[in-house]
mmCIF file of C-alpha atoms in Angstrom:
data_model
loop_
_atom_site.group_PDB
_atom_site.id
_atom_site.type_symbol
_atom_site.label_atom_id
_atom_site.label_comp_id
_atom_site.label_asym_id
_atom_site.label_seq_id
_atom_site.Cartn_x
_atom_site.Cartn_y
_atom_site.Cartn_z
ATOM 1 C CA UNK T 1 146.687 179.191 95.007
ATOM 2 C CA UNK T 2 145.709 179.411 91.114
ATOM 3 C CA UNK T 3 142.278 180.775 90.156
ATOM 4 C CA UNK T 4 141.030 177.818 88.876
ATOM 5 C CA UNK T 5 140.440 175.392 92.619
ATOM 6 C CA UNK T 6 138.804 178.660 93.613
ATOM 7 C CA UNK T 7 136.264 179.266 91.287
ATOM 8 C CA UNK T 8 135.415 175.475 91.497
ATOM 9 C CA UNK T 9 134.807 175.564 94.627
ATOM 10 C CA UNK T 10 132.170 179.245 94.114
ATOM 11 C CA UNK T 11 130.603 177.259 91.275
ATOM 12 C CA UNK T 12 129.845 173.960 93.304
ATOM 13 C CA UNK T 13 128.541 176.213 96.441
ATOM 14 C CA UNK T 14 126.508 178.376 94.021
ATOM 15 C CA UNK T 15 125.271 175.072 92.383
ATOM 16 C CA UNK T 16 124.135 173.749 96.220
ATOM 17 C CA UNK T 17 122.536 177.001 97.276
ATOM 18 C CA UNK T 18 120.552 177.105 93.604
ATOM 19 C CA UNK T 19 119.462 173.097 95.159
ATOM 20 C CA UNK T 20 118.066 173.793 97.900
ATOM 21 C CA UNK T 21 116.455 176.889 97.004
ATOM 22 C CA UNK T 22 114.550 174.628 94.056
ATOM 23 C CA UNK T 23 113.936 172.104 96.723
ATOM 24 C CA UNK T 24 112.453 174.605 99.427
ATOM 25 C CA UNK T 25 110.621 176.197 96.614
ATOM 26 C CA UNK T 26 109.155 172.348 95.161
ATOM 27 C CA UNK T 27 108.509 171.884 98.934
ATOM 28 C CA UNK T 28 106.096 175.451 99.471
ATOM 29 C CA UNK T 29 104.279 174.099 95.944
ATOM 30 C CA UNK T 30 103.887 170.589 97.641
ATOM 31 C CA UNK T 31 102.928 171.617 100.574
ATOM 32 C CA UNK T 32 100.005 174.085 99.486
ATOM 33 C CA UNK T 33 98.207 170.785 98.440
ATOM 34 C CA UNK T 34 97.102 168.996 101.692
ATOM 35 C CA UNK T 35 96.734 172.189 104.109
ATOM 36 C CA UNK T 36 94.327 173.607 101.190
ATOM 37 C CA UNK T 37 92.091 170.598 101.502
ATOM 38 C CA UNK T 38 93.086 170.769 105.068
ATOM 39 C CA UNK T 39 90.852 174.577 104.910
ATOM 40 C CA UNK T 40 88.570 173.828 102.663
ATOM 41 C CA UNK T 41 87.336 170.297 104.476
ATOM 42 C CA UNK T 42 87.544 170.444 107.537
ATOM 43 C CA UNK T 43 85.919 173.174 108.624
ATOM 44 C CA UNK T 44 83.039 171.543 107.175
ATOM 45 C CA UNK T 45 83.011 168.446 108.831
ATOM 46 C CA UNK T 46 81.579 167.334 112.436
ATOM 47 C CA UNK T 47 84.458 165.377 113.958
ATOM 48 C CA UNK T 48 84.578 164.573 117.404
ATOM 49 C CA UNK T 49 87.395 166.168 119.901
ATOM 50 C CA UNK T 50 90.091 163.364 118.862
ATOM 51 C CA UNK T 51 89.975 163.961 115.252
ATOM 52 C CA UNK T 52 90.094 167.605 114.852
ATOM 53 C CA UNK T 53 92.710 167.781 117.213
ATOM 54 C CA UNK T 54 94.650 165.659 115.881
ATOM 55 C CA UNK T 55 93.344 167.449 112.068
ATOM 56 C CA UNK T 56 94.427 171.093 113.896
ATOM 57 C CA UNK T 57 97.909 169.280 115.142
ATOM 58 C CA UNK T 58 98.654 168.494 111.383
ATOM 59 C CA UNK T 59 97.300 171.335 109.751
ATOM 60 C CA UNK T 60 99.870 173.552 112.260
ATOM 61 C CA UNK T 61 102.593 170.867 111.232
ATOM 62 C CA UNK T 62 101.830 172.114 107.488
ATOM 63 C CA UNK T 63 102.024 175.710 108.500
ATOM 64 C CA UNK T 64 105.260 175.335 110.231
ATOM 65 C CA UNK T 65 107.229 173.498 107.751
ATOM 66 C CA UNK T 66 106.019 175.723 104.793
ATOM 67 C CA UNK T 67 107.255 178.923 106.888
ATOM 68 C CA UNK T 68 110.347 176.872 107.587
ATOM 69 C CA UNK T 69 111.029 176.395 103.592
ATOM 70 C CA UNK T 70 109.822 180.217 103.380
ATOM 71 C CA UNK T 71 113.230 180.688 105.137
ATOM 72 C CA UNK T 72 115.487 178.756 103.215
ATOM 73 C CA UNK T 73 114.699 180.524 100.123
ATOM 74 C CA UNK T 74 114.606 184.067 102.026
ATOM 75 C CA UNK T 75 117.244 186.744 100.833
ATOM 76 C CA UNK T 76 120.385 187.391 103.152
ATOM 77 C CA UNK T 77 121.412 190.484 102.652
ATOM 78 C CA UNK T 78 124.674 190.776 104.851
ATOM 79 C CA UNK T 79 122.897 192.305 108.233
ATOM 80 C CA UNK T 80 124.431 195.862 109.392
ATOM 81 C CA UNK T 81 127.743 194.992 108.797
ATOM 82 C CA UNK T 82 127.480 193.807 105.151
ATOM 83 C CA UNK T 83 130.634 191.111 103.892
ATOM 84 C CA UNK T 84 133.519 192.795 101.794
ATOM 85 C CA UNK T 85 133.691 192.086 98.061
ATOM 86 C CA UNK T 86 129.982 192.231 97.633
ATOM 87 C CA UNK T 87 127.258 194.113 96.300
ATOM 88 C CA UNK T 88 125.474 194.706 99.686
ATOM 89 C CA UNK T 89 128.907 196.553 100.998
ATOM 90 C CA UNK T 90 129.425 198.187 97.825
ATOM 91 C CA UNK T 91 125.389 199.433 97.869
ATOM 92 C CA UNK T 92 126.446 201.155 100.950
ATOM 93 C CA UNK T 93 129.560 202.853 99.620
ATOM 94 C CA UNK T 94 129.506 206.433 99.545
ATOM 95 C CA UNK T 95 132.467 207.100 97.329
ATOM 96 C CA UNK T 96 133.315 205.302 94.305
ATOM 97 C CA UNK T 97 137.123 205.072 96.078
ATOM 98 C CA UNK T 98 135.348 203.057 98.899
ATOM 99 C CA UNK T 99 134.128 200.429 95.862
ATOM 100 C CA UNK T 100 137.614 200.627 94.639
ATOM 101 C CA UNK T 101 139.494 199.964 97.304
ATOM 102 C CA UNK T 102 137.131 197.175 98.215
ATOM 103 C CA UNK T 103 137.537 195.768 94.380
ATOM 104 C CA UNK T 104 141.275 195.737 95.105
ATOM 105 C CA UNK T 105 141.344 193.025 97.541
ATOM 106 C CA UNK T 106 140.609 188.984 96.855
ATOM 107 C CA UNK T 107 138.118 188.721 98.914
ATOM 108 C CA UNK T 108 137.194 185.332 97.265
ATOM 109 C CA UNK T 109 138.565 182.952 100.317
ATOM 110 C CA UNK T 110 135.833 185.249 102.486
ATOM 111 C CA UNK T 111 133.204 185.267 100.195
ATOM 112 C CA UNK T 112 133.762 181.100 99.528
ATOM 113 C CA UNK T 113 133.476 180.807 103.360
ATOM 114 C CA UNK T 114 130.435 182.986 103.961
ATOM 115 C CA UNK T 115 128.706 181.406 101.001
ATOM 116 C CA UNK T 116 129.570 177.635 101.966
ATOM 117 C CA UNK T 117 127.756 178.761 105.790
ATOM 118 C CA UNK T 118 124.601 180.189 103.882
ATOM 119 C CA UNK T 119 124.341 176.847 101.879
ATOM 120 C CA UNK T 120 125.142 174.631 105.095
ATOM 121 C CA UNK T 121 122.106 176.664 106.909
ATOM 122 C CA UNK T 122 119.670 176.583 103.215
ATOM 123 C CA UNK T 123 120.275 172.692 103.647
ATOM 124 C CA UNK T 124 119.831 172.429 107.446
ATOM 125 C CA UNK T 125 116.238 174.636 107.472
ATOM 126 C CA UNK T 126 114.868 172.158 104.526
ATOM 127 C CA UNK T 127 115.745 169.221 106.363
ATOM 128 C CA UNK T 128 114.275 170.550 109.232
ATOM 129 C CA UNK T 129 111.298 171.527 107.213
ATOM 130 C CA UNK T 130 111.413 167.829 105.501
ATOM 131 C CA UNK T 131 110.797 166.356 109.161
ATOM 132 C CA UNK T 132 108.006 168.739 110.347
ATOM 133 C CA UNK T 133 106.571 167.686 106.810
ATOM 134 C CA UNK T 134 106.847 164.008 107.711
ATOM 135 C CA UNK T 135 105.499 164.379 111.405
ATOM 136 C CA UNK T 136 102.314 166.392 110.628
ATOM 137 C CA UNK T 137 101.740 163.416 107.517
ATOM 138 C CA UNK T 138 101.816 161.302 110.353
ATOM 139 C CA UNK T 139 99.678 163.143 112.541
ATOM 140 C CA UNK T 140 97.303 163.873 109.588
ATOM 141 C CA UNK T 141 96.646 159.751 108.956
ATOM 142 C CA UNK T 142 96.353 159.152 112.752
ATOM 143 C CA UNK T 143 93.911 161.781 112.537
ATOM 144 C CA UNK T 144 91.992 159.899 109.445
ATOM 145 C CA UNK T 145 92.127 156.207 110.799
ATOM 146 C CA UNK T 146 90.524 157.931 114.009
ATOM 147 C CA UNK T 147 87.779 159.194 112.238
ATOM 148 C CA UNK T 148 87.279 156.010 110.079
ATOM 149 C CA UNK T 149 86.902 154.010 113.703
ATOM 150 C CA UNK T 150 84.923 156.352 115.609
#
């Protein structure tokens, strides 16, 4: 296989995983909006049982999918057993032979594979987050038209 397919293929994984780390990141900003007038309202106001239920149900919605973005965009730094060809394995070399030895292998296929299952679970968390995002909205305006006909 030439060099070139290859380092496609890094650049348009690298592109995805820089995507949905802007997204998750655009998503945490967005989300900071309603569950700080979320805080700063409602603790303020008298609503019946219904209301702030349904206000606590959304707020927790708000909570859940920001810590779900949190995740997308949180390091992974290659667990005890750190992948070859990469700076986590070679931060845990003790010789410079170990880094050398590792350097002499194309471990590109690997690292192409790894990388491709990092962006495939970046894009699965934010859609996840996405649809907690959507749900507490909906809980949230439930929550309003209930205390608009109390």
């Amino acid at each position: 296989m030439s060099d070139e397919p290859l380092a496609r293929a890094h650049a348009y994984v690298a592109t995805e995983i820089s995507r949905s780390d802007q997204k998750a990141a655009a998503l945490v900003t967005a989300l900071g909006i309603p569950l700080s007038v979320l805080v700063a309202v409602a603790p303020s106001q008298d609503l019946s049982v219904v209301p702030a239920a349904l206000v606590g149900v959304s707020a927790a919605g708000f909570v859940t999918a920001m810590v779900t973005a949190l995740l997308v965009i949180r390091p992974i730094l290659g667990g005890a057993d750190p992948p070859p060809g990469s700076y986590m394995r070679w931060a845990r070399c003790t010789t410079q032979e170990e880094v050398l030895n590792d350097l002499a292998v194309d471990h590109r296929p690997a690292r192409l594979m790894r990388r491709s299952q990092i962006a495939l679970q970046k894009f699965r968390l934010l859609r996840l987050a996405v649809d907690i995002t959507a749900g507490a909205l909906i809980v949230l305006v439930i929550g309003l038209l209930a205390i608009l006909f109390e």
